[in-house]
Amino acid sequence: MSASQEHMLWMYEKMIEIRLYEETMAKVYLEGKLPPAIQKGLAFDIGSGPVPGEMHLAAGQEPVAVGVCAHLRTEDTVVGAHRPHHFAIAKGVPLKAMTAEMFGKETGLGHGKGGHMHLFDPAHKFSCSGIVGASMPPACGAALAAKKRGKDWVAVAFFGEGAANQGAFHESLNLASLWHLPVVFVCEDNKYAISVEKTDSTSVSSDADRAAAYGMPGVRVGRNDALSVYEAAAAAVDRARRGQGPSLIEVKTDRYLGHFQGDAEAYRPKGEVEELRKHDPIPHLGEHLRKLGLLDDAMDQALRSRVESRVAEAYDYARTSPYPKPEDALHHVFH
Amino acid sequence: MSTARKLTMAAAISEAIGQAIERDPDVFVMGEDIGKYGGIFGATGGLFAKYGRDRIMDTPISETAFIGAAIGAAAEGMRPIVELMFVDFFGVCMDMIYNHLAKNTYMSGGNVRLPVVLMTAIGGGYNDAAQHSQCLYSTFAHMPGLKVVVPSNAYDAKGLMNQAIRDDNPVIYMFHKGIMGLPWMAYFEGSTTEVPEDNYTIPFGQAKVVRAGSDVTIVTLSQMVHKSLLAAQKLAQSGIDAEVLDLRTLVPLDRAAVLQSVRKTGRLLVADEDYLSFGMSAEISALVAENLDSVRLKAPVKRLAVPDVPIPYSRPLEQFVIPQVDAIVRACSDLIKAGKPEAVVA
């Protein structure tokens, strides 16, 4: 199915928003982590600055998030991984509360308790986890709930190619297929599980081939391109909505940054990222839209201004929001 | 044989492993990102380049498979060292750990030996939230069949790793990220120490008095040793002489050393970065309670630990739940006050 004009423009704008969001985070994240760290005899101080802890950014992987989420409604469930921002933004999680969470603020999605790998937004049916492979079983559960209630809702589990070697992947595919659950399993193959290359971790070249073992369709999208992902996702989401069961989509995508910010990436061949960036999916879709006459300079400019103000507002909100009171740490162990 | 050579804890662990690989063809290492990367926390730094992929094996993210494989290889007489990155991740393969690694020796009536070293990172303090910041040593010490080693400095880290590799039983070896000497995390300088090049071992079950004192005993381990030493310095300024006992291993536990110290000081604070309830602090407290016939306490036992909440992300929240130096100072001061008779007001 080819994308509607509305969907193509939405994907383009969302990809720009995700990229700007992640690039801004990459800068903000460095605040307080370098010069003060060097004074302390460190190369980098992960615990300093307004956004401490680990940070996994998704620049380059935008097509996976927008190509799939373009087909989703608010009532569809998305479960993401430890690199979750692109999925969250594409699913409609409010930027302000999401950013405030990463700043550890009271106004954050989880009142500062979760942080960047643990974003929960029940209103937009979005969650994620810092444990590799943990997105798939809960997505099966969401799909089971939809089926039991007679809804045509879909659940999507996003995970990396490293996670496809987890038991949770195989168990979830089997369960989803056995129970004909409306789940779409979406594997982001960015080639690296932290430092370990897919060729050193996975016995088959394509995880999509593994779908056959569980009696479900498996498709590999070989290009990091929103329209290609969109087409594959159209079939899988439609199949799930019509009660025909689960599917697996694997997308070859590109991680432009380290596994986490501060990763020295010594395991990566020199020049690899520069080469990948030549095939940036955002200008690629922009060109396509221009050729179709759906985008011109003025529209592009207007769209970028909109995105810039949304992202700037989110970061301002996060910065200026108050921290929770220390003793609030004791609340919410139970509801 | 004394050398002035100082190593970080990460380098000391890596050196112990490298020497074991050279001395024993049955030793090999498995884990996630332990190859080219050298371990996310540096515990296998430099080993891949030196010993290659047959001895230093990057694994898929398939913990049930590779922890289980360590069990199978060990049962065949090999001596696998396995890294499972964060202790928080153990849940994905807990069955292999607590139903097999911990129990097969017992269920075989002692006929199966499992010389596996399972190493992992513990601890918070750098805002990595609830799935990357736990200690959980009490959880594993609670399950019979696993030795639990938790070093606080580079010298001990190497000696205990050497001992762990030679032990014929499963050993969980837990290093706190905040004392490894990583270039990307503030740490306690005291954890980087002189480390001899030879293959010395430190026997399990021997706690160490890292600071002798007469007024109050602080029983602790891992990063909290360093916080306790800083607290002891502060306490000394107000005339309180604290003794700091580094347990070094939880299983086996040096019960005699705890009792000996508390007999001397009459006061006990357990300083723990794990959860409060049903944990290490309860065990140490119970030990003293069970020996009150021979230990005269001048004040009730005190415990400092994470107050039974998952570790929160936000900095003020995390700093609040993980015991800090000031909290140790306050707790010890309270113990001293509690031991003194109230002034009688006419």
XYZ file of C-alpha atoms in Angstrom:
681
model
C 0.000 0.000 0.000
C 1.471 3.351 -0.911
C 1.321 6.138 1.607
C -1.267 8.903 1.440
C -0.039 12.478 1.010
C -1.094 13.194 4.566
C 0.855 10.227 5.914
C 3.973 11.099 3.915
C 3.995 14.660 5.212
C 3.346 13.427 8.735
C 6.277 10.997 8.538
C 8.544 13.705 7.172
C 7.650 16.151 9.922
C 7.927 13.508 12.657
C 11.334 12.362 11.422
C 12.559 15.951 11.550
C 11.111 16.302 15.020
C 12.766 13.094 16.246
C 16.113 14.071 14.754
C 16.021 17.550 16.240
C 14.894 16.137 19.559
C 17.775 13.650 19.649
C 20.383 16.149 18.453
C 19.244 18.586 21.112
C 19.418 15.835 23.715
C 22.941 14.940 22.572
C 23.994 18.523 23.327
C 22.075 18.931 26.573
C 23.335 15.576 27.778
C 26.954 16.760 27.492
C 26.361 19.707 29.817
C 28.529 19.283 32.893
C 29.975 15.988 31.664
C 33.205 17.167 30.015
C 35.227 20.077 31.460
C 34.234 19.415 35.098
C 34.910 15.733 34.515
C 38.364 16.429 33.127
C 39.131 18.475 36.239
C 38.148 15.439 38.260
C 40.524 13.288 36.200
C 37.777 11.660 34.153
C 37.211 11.637 30.421
C 33.475 11.893 30.878
C 31.220 12.014 33.914
C 28.047 10.083 33.275
C 26.458 11.160 36.549
C 26.743 14.932 35.962
C 24.628 17.515 34.201
C 20.912 18.117 33.861
C 20.360 14.693 32.251
C 22.506 12.111 34.078
C 22.640 8.327 33.697
C 22.845 6.488 30.398
C 21.478 7.976 27.187
C 20.676 5.913 24.087
C 19.772 8.045 21.072
C 18.094 6.945 17.872
C 19.348 9.419 15.243
C 19.275 7.522 11.941
C 16.581 5.075 13.044
C 13.613 7.408 12.522
C 12.094 5.531 9.548
C 11.284 2.490 11.674
C 9.297 4.508 14.193
C 7.350 6.684 11.751
C 6.803 4.014 9.115
C 5.072 1.768 11.628
C 3.362 4.360 13.849
C 1.780 6.071 10.836
C -0.675 3.157 10.872
C -1.435 3.264 14.583
C -4.237 4.883 16.545
C -4.103 6.105 20.122
C -5.707 2.883 21.366
C -3.026 0.702 19.772
C -0.212 -0.303 22.098
C 3.482 0.324 21.510
C 6.165 -1.257 23.652
C 9.637 0.075 22.961
C 13.168 -0.780 23.977
C 15.939 1.006 25.883
C 16.392 3.374 22.890
C 12.819 4.615 23.005
C 12.473 8.288 22.048
C 11.726 7.868 18.343
C 8.952 5.377 19.072
C 7.520 7.551 21.844
C 7.456 10.668 19.668
C 5.928 8.792 16.726
C 3.273 7.281 19.024
C 2.265 10.729 20.262
C 3.746 10.765 23.762
C 3.765 14.451 24.825
C 7.229 15.912 24.357
C 7.112 18.121 27.420
C 6.374 15.423 29.974
C 8.751 13.013 28.259
C 11.616 15.508 28.357
C 10.862 16.473 31.939
C 11.165 12.803 32.847
C 14.683 12.706 31.413
C 15.570 15.755 33.457
C 14.273 13.906 36.532
C 11.576 16.490 37.165
C 8.310 16.288 39.066
C 6.406 17.147 35.870
C 7.865 14.141 34.028
C 5.837 11.168 32.819
C 6.898 9.174 35.901
C 7.529 12.128 38.266
C 11.259 11.591 37.739
C 11.281 7.996 38.869
C 11.808 6.306 35.507
C 14.134 8.384 33.348
C 14.985 7.937 29.710
C 14.783 4.134 29.409
C 11.589 3.830 31.413
C 8.929 6.047 29.869
C 5.328 5.157 30.689
C 2.388 6.951 29.116
C -0.790 4.905 29.574
C -2.866 7.656 27.903
C -1.001 7.048 24.644
C -0.513 3.363 25.383
C 3.248 3.614 25.309
C 5.855 1.944 27.493
C 9.431 0.754 27.195
C 12.113 -1.039 29.197
C 15.806 -1.030 29.911
C 15.953 -4.811 29.699
C 16.829 -6.207 26.276
C 14.042 -8.299 24.760
C 11.469 -7.153 27.317
C 9.155 -5.437 24.834
C 7.772 -8.595 23.242
C 5.929 -10.463 26.032
C 3.948 -7.404 27.227
C 2.987 -6.599 23.626
C 1.528 -10.106 23.410
C -0.456 -9.338 26.558
C -1.826 -6.091 25.184
C -2.841 -7.925 22.028
C -4.456 -10.678 24.085
C -6.477 -8.073 25.995
C -7.639 -6.479 22.732
C -8.674 -9.854 21.380
C -10.546 -10.867 24.534
C -12.442 -7.573 24.464
C -13.302 -7.881 20.797
C -11.403 -4.745 19.790
C -9.514 -4.334 16.541
C -6.571 -2.851 18.416
C -3.014 -3.768 17.542
C 0.096 -4.086 19.690
C 3.568 -3.348 18.350
C 6.778 -4.564 19.976
C 9.927 -2.749 18.847
C 13.283 -4.344 19.616
C 16.824 -4.499 18.281
C 18.471 -7.289 16.325
C 20.435 -8.213 19.458
C 17.178 -8.844 21.315
C 16.082 -11.332 18.666
C 18.518 -13.769 20.273
C 16.699 -13.601 23.590
C 14.408 -16.395 24.700
C 11.676 -13.770 25.054
C 11.695 -13.272 21.273
C 11.168 -16.947 20.485
C 8.635 -17.507 23.238
C 6.644 -14.430 22.240
C 6.546 -15.309 18.553
C 5.333 -18.778 19.357
C 2.669 -17.546 21.764
C 1.436 -14.817 19.438
C 1.173 -17.251 16.567
C -0.454 -19.988 18.654
C -3.130 -17.596 19.930
C -3.449 -15.578 16.680
C -2.679 -12.379 18.531
C -2.787 -8.995 16.821
C 0.892 -8.241 17.353
C 3.431 -6.738 15.011
C 7.015 -7.565 15.963
C 9.365 -4.929 14.596
C 13.085 -5.616 14.681
C 15.467 -2.702 14.199
C 18.631 -4.149 12.710
C 21.206 -1.421 13.259
C 23.981 -4.017 12.942
C 25.346 -3.633 16.473
C 24.292 -4.987 19.870
C 26.371 -2.400 21.717
C 29.702 -3.523 20.199
C 28.867 -6.988 18.927
C 28.148 -7.146 15.218
C 25.132 -9.038 14.009
C 27.407 -11.449 12.136
C 28.964 -12.376 15.486
C 25.668 -12.782 17.321
C 23.095 -14.206 14.964
C 23.148 -17.493 13.097
C 20.928 -16.286 10.254
C 21.494 -13.168 8.188
C 17.889 -12.060 8.475
C 15.734 -12.270 11.567
C 12.737 -12.133 9.249
C 13.626 -15.722 8.275
C 12.919 -16.782 11.842
C 9.223 -15.909 11.444
C 8.766 -19.044 9.349
C 9.576 -21.188 12.368
C 6.523 -19.763 14.118
C 4.134 -19.809 11.170
C 3.908 -16.083 10.620
C 4.892 -13.789 7.775
C 8.356 -12.313 8.063
C 9.508 -9.410 5.925
C 12.914 -7.803 5.751
C 12.977 -4.158 4.728
C 16.462 -3.761 3.350
C 16.446 0.025 3.092
C 16.379 2.558 5.900
C 13.562 4.397 4.272
C 10.232 5.519 5.746
C 8.137 4.620 2.717
C 9.500 1.076 2.544
C 8.830 0.553 6.256
C 5.388 2.102 5.804
C 4.476 -0.412 3.120
C 5.616 -3.413 5.114
C 3.841 -2.138 8.225
C 0.612 -1.474 6.299
C 0.263 -5.173 5.543
C 1.232 -6.313 9.040
C -1.010 -3.865 10.918
C -3.912 -4.582 8.599
C -3.470 -8.304 9.078
C -3.448 -7.893 12.844
C -6.534 -5.635 12.824
C -8.456 -8.153 10.754
C -7.729 -10.878 13.305
C -5.300 -12.778 11.101
C -2.527 -12.904 13.652
C 1.009 -11.672 14.132
C 3.762 -10.680 11.719
C 7.439 -9.909 11.947
C 9.089 -6.992 10.206
C 12.837 -6.534 10.253
C 14.239 -3.221 9.113
C 17.833 -2.602 8.191
C 18.450 0.723 9.841
C 21.408 2.870 10.846
C 22.616 4.011 14.252
C 24.495 7.263 13.676
C 25.595 7.656 17.306
C 27.199 5.329 19.831
C 25.250 2.669 21.679
C 25.091 5.240 24.453
C 26.332 8.819 24.535
C 29.968 8.678 25.575
C 30.554 5.334 23.840
C 34.026 5.579 22.252
C 32.862 3.211 19.464
C 36.308 1.644 19.067
C 34.559 -1.419 17.621
C 33.308 0.539 14.574
C 35.317 0.834 11.388
C 36.517 4.397 10.762
C 34.319 6.371 8.414
C 31.368 4.003 8.767
C 29.020 6.600 10.184
C 29.976 9.223 7.589
C 29.129 6.679 4.915
C 25.778 5.870 6.548
C 24.906 9.535 6.869
C 25.166 9.920 3.105
C 21.962 7.909 2.942
C 20.088 9.982 5.496
C 16.401 9.015 5.253
C 15.120 12.511 6.027
C 16.377 14.438 2.961
C 15.594 11.319 0.990
C 11.884 11.552 1.853
C 12.027 15.348 1.433
C 13.282 14.925 -2.138
C 10.521 12.438 -2.842
C 7.892 14.857 -1.540
C 9.298 17.659 -3.671
C 9.195 15.493 -6.770
C 5.548 14.759 -6.055
C 4.917 18.482 -5.648
C 3.899 18.049 -2.018
C 6.724 20.103 -0.550
C 8.448 23.354 -1.445
C 10.953 25.581 0.325
C 8.323 27.674 2.056
C 6.453 24.633 3.357
C 9.668 22.979 4.460
C 10.666 26.114 6.325
C 7.264 26.436 8.000
C 7.319 22.800 9.028
C 10.818 23.094 10.475
C 9.852 26.199 12.456
C 6.880 24.357 13.933
C 9.111 21.476 14.929
C 11.775 23.762 16.371
C 9.292 25.522 18.609
C 7.777 22.240 19.808
C 11.191 20.840 20.706
C 12.425 24.089 22.264
C 9.257 24.338 24.354
C 9.748 20.793 25.622
C 13.337 21.412 26.710
C 12.441 24.768 28.301
C 9.623 23.117 30.182
C 11.914 20.347 31.412
C 14.628 22.764 32.511
C 12.313 25.081 34.370
C 10.201 22.407 36.031
C 10.860 21.682 39.721
C 12.581 18.556 41.007
C 10.490 16.231 43.113
C 11.018 16.380 46.870
C 13.643 13.817 47.972
C 11.169 12.001 50.228
C 8.850 11.488 47.236
C 11.226 8.624 46.480
C 9.265 6.623 49.040
C 5.936 6.872 47.171
C 4.568 4.746 44.336
C 6.139 1.417 45.274
C 2.514 0.355 45.348
C -0.407 2.144 43.804
C 58.012 -8.083 46.048
C 56.169 -4.935 46.934
C 55.684 -2.689 43.959
C 54.461 0.871 43.702
C 52.276 -0.127 40.772
C 48.720 1.086 41.242
C 45.789 -0.407 39.354
C 42.140 0.398 39.102
C 39.762 -2.340 40.167
C 38.863 -2.981 36.520
C 42.527 -3.459 35.576
C 43.168 -5.659 38.604
C 40.283 -7.969 37.686
C 41.374 -8.117 34.064
C 44.941 -8.943 35.129
C 43.762 -11.799 37.344
C 41.719 -13.239 34.479
C 44.576 -12.872 31.987
C 46.970 -14.677 34.290
C 44.446 -17.479 34.804
C 44.032 -17.868 31.057
C 47.798 -18.203 30.670
C 48.169 -20.707 33.470
C 45.158 -22.932 32.800
C 43.919 -24.023 29.360
C 40.495 -24.767 30.861
C 39.829 -21.125 31.685
C 37.873 -19.037 29.195
C 35.624 -15.992 29.329
C 32.138 -15.484 27.889
C 29.788 -12.538 27.969
C 28.239 -9.574 26.227
C 30.717 -6.988 24.901
C 33.641 -8.563 26.723
C 35.650 -8.930 23.485
C 36.673 -5.913 21.438
C 34.917 -3.620 23.894
C 36.793 -5.122 26.837
C 33.686 -5.288 29.012
C 31.377 -2.335 29.545
C 33.028 -1.910 32.968
C 36.538 -2.783 31.840
C 36.814 -6.133 33.628
C 38.129 -7.827 30.476
C 40.030 -4.819 29.089
C 42.859 -5.790 26.721
C 42.231 -9.527 26.942
C 40.654 -9.983 23.504
C 43.656 -8.503 21.695
C 45.983 -10.730 23.703
C 44.154 -14.048 23.820
C 41.770 -13.951 20.873
C 38.215 -15.039 20.344
C 38.665 -18.670 21.432
C 39.411 -17.639 25.000
C 37.512 -14.331 25.106
C 34.116 -15.047 23.605
C 31.538 -12.382 22.876
C 28.098 -13.917 23.241
C 24.734 -13.094 21.730
C 22.271 -11.455 24.131
C 21.147 -14.939 25.115
C 21.791 -15.218 28.820
C 19.880 -18.434 29.445
C 21.993 -20.058 26.754
C 25.401 -18.782 27.760
C 24.970 -19.030 31.536
C 23.575 -22.509 30.953
C 26.521 -23.249 28.662
C 28.904 -22.228 31.433
C 27.201 -24.781 33.675
C 27.569 -27.485 31.040
C 31.186 -26.657 30.292
C 32.058 -26.511 33.983
C 30.457 -29.902 34.562
C 32.911 -31.179 31.918
C 35.800 -29.802 33.927
C 36.340 -26.449 32.257
C 36.527 -23.239 34.274
C 34.347 -20.614 32.604
C 34.334 -17.009 33.698
C 31.114 -15.394 32.565
C 30.119 -11.761 32.622
C 26.465 -10.828 32.735
C 26.655 -7.072 32.376
C 24.369 -5.685 35.121
C 23.079 -7.753 38.046
C 19.688 -6.236 37.258
C 19.674 -8.345 34.080
C 19.941 -11.669 35.934
C 16.192 -12.106 35.858
C 16.240 -13.127 32.202
C 18.160 -16.304 33.083
C 17.408 -16.746 36.758
C 16.403 -20.365 36.278
C 19.894 -21.287 35.094
C 21.380 -19.398 38.026
C 19.266 -20.401 40.984
C 17.844 -23.758 39.919
C 20.943 -25.142 38.212
C 24.174 -23.301 38.914
C 23.304 -23.090 42.617
C 21.765 -26.528 43.070
C 23.374 -29.122 40.813
C 26.278 -29.799 43.149
C 23.884 -30.455 46.016
C 21.398 -32.521 44.027
C 24.213 -34.683 42.720
C 25.282 -35.443 46.255
C 28.470 -33.526 45.646
C 29.300 -35.442 42.487
C 29.041 -32.464 40.141
C 31.530 -29.631 40.398
C 30.668 -26.288 38.851
C 33.723 -24.024 38.930
C 31.983 -21.063 37.305
C 32.773 -17.437 38.050
C 29.792 -15.287 37.192
C 30.777 -11.640 37.331
C 28.522 -8.620 37.142
C 28.231 -4.922 37.897
C 26.212 -3.614 40.821
C 25.272 -0.304 42.365
C 23.855 3.107 41.617
C 24.762 6.691 42.342
C 24.912 7.875 38.726
C 21.184 8.078 37.932
C 20.680 5.020 35.794
C 17.315 4.198 37.378
C 15.689 1.065 38.701
C 16.744 -1.506 36.078
C 20.473 -0.646 36.155
C 21.308 0.345 39.734
C 20.571 -2.483 42.125
C 23.066 -4.345 44.306
C 21.101 -7.563 44.931
C 24.006 -9.321 46.647
C 21.648 -10.276 49.447
C 19.320 -11.963 46.963
C 22.110 -14.262 45.789
C 23.571 -14.738 49.257
C 20.098 -15.849 50.340
C 20.140 -18.792 47.936
C 22.242 -21.717 49.069
C 24.865 -22.911 46.630
C 26.421 -19.677 45.441
C 29.491 -18.019 46.900
C 29.119 -14.261 46.811
C 32.160 -12.010 46.514
C 31.911 -8.211 46.634
C 35.335 -6.497 46.661
C 35.919 -2.861 47.591
C 39.358 -2.161 46.118
C 41.824 -3.278 43.458
C 44.094 -5.331 45.719
C 41.193 -7.341 47.065
C 39.577 -7.530 43.633
C 42.578 -9.347 42.170
C 43.150 -11.646 45.137
C 39.477 -12.536 45.349
C 39.207 -13.088 41.585
C 42.201 -15.445 41.735
C 40.507 -17.298 44.555
C 37.192 -17.353 42.681
C 38.768 -18.885 39.571
C 40.441 -21.591 41.663
C 37.314 -22.383 43.635
C 35.512 -25.526 42.497
C 32.128 -23.959 43.249
C 29.985 -21.322 41.558
C 31.057 -17.840 42.593
C 29.094 -14.684 41.910
C 31.631 -11.908 41.742
C 30.058 -8.466 42.012
C 31.884 -5.228 41.306
C 30.382 -1.832 42.062
C 30.547 0.449 39.022
C 31.402 3.390 41.244
C 34.759 1.942 42.349
C 36.013 0.313 39.132
C 38.004 3.406 38.101
C 36.066 3.884 34.886
C 36.980 6.968 32.864
C 33.312 7.947 32.673
C 32.205 7.828 36.264
C 33.250 9.655 39.411
C 34.707 7.128 41.833
C 36.424 6.738 45.161
C 40.207 7.105 44.780
C 40.786 4.643 47.588
C 39.568 1.808 45.383
C 42.652 2.201 43.138
C 45.467 0.548 45.079
C 48.851 -1.066 44.789
C 48.460 -4.458 43.209
C 51.283 -7.010 43.092
C 51.950 -8.718 39.781
C 52.039 -12.192 41.285
C 49.119 -14.536 41.655
C 48.214 -13.966 45.273
C 44.845 -15.107 46.540
C 42.596 -13.842 49.290
C 40.663 -16.601 51.020
C 36.904 -16.245 51.080
C 35.186 -15.610 54.400
C 37.839 -13.300 55.832
C 36.540 -9.851 56.577
C 39.052 -7.043 56.934
C 39.236 -4.282 59.504
C 39.968 -1.369 57.173
C 39.936 1.124 60.023
C 40.341 0.144 63.650
C 38.227 1.996 66.192
C 36.818 1.619 69.661
C 33.417 3.348 69.799
C 31.262 1.901 67.047
C 31.549 -0.829 64.433
C 30.433 -0.135 60.868
C 29.911 -3.412 59.028
C 29.813 -2.892 55.288
C 31.232 -3.865 51.889
C 31.836 -2.677 48.321
C 31.511 1.056 47.600
C 29.982 1.649 51.006
C 33.404 0.857 52.556
C 34.697 4.102 51.080
C 31.701 6.099 52.254
C 32.142 4.587 55.709
C 35.829 5.552 55.803
C 34.921 9.141 54.915
C 32.261 9.077 57.611
C 34.793 7.717 60.113
C 37.104 10.654 59.348
C 34.291 13.084 60.062
C 33.301 11.224 63.208
C 36.889 11.378 64.433
C 36.633 15.164 64.387
C 33.881 14.954 66.971
C 35.797 12.426 69.043
C 34.016 9.296 67.844
C 36.351 6.438 66.934
C 34.657 4.195 64.363
C 35.862 0.768 63.298
C 35.097 -0.123 59.670
C 34.793 -3.787 58.768
C 34.823 -4.740 55.067
C 33.097 -8.117 54.746
C 34.613 -8.767 51.268
C 32.510 -11.916 50.836
C 28.906 -12.507 51.917
C 29.069 -16.250 51.302
C 31.011 -17.404 53.185
C 30.407 -14.741 55.824
C 33.039 -13.953 58.437
C 30.706 -14.041 61.419
C 33.556 -14.220 63.916
C 35.025 -10.928 62.687
C 31.676 -9.159 63.073
C 31.194 -10.457 66.607
C 34.768 -9.709 67.578
C 34.452 -6.106 66.485
C 31.059 -5.532 68.084
C 32.304 -7.097 71.332
C 35.043 -4.488 71.288
C 32.958 -1.413 70.447
C 29.542 -2.381 71.828
C 27.789 -0.604 68.982
C 26.841 -1.740 65.486
C 25.841 0.097 62.349
C 25.298 -1.944 59.196
C 25.807 0.274 56.122
C 24.360 -1.353 53.025
C 23.522 -0.228 49.460
C 21.096 -3.105 48.975
C 17.442 -3.085 50.030
C 16.704 -2.874 53.750
C 14.267 -5.689 54.423
C 15.279 -9.356 54.465
C 18.818 -8.488 53.430
C 22.449 -8.276 54.488
C 21.724 -5.734 57.203
C 19.114 -8.074 58.728
C 21.541 -10.983 58.603
C 24.297 -9.092 60.406
C 21.838 -7.718 62.955
C 20.411 -11.178 63.600
C 23.898 -12.548 64.053
C 24.538 -10.053 66.833
C 21.099 -10.654 68.356
C 21.755 -14.393 68.456
C 24.987 -13.792 70.344
C 23.834 -11.326 72.957
C 25.004 -13.759 75.611
C 28.554 -12.850 74.666
C 28.118 -9.402 73.092
C 27.262 -6.503 75.361
C 25.550 -3.808 73.319
C 25.663 -0.240 74.573
C 22.925 0.778 72.119
C 20.401 -0.982 69.880
C 21.705 -2.066 66.477
C 21.217 0.401 63.592
C 20.804 -0.285 59.885
C 21.260 1.987 56.894
C 20.097 0.636 53.549
C 17.855 1.461 50.601
C 14.398 1.886 52.155
C 12.618 -0.844 50.172
C 11.977 1.193 47.046
C 13.339 0.568 43.550
C 16.213 2.989 42.812
C 14.639 6.171 41.415
C 16.111 8.004 38.428
C 15.963 11.647 39.475
C 19.082 12.789 41.312
C 17.492 14.193 44.491
C 15.429 11.025 44.820
C 18.369 8.690 44.218
C 20.613 10.578 46.636
C 17.841 10.295 49.215
C 17.421 6.512 49.031
C 21.083 5.447 48.708
C 22.870 5.893 52.056
C 25.385 8.745 51.892
C 28.367 9.691 54.060
C 26.332 12.145 56.147
C 23.743 9.504 56.925
C 26.479 7.190 58.205
C 27.861 10.015 60.365
C 24.393 10.743 61.778
C 23.648 7.091 62.439
C 26.928 6.577 64.308
C 26.446 9.774 66.310
C 22.949 8.596 67.248
C 24.364 5.248 68.361
C 26.816 7.017 70.654
C 24.070 9.261 72.073
C 21.775 6.291 72.574
C 24.458 4.616 74.620
C 24.789 7.489 77.073
C 22.422 7.910 79.989
C 19.990 10.820 79.576
C 20.846 13.849 81.646
C 18.497 14.011 84.592
C 16.593 17.279 84.719
C 15.621 18.327 88.195
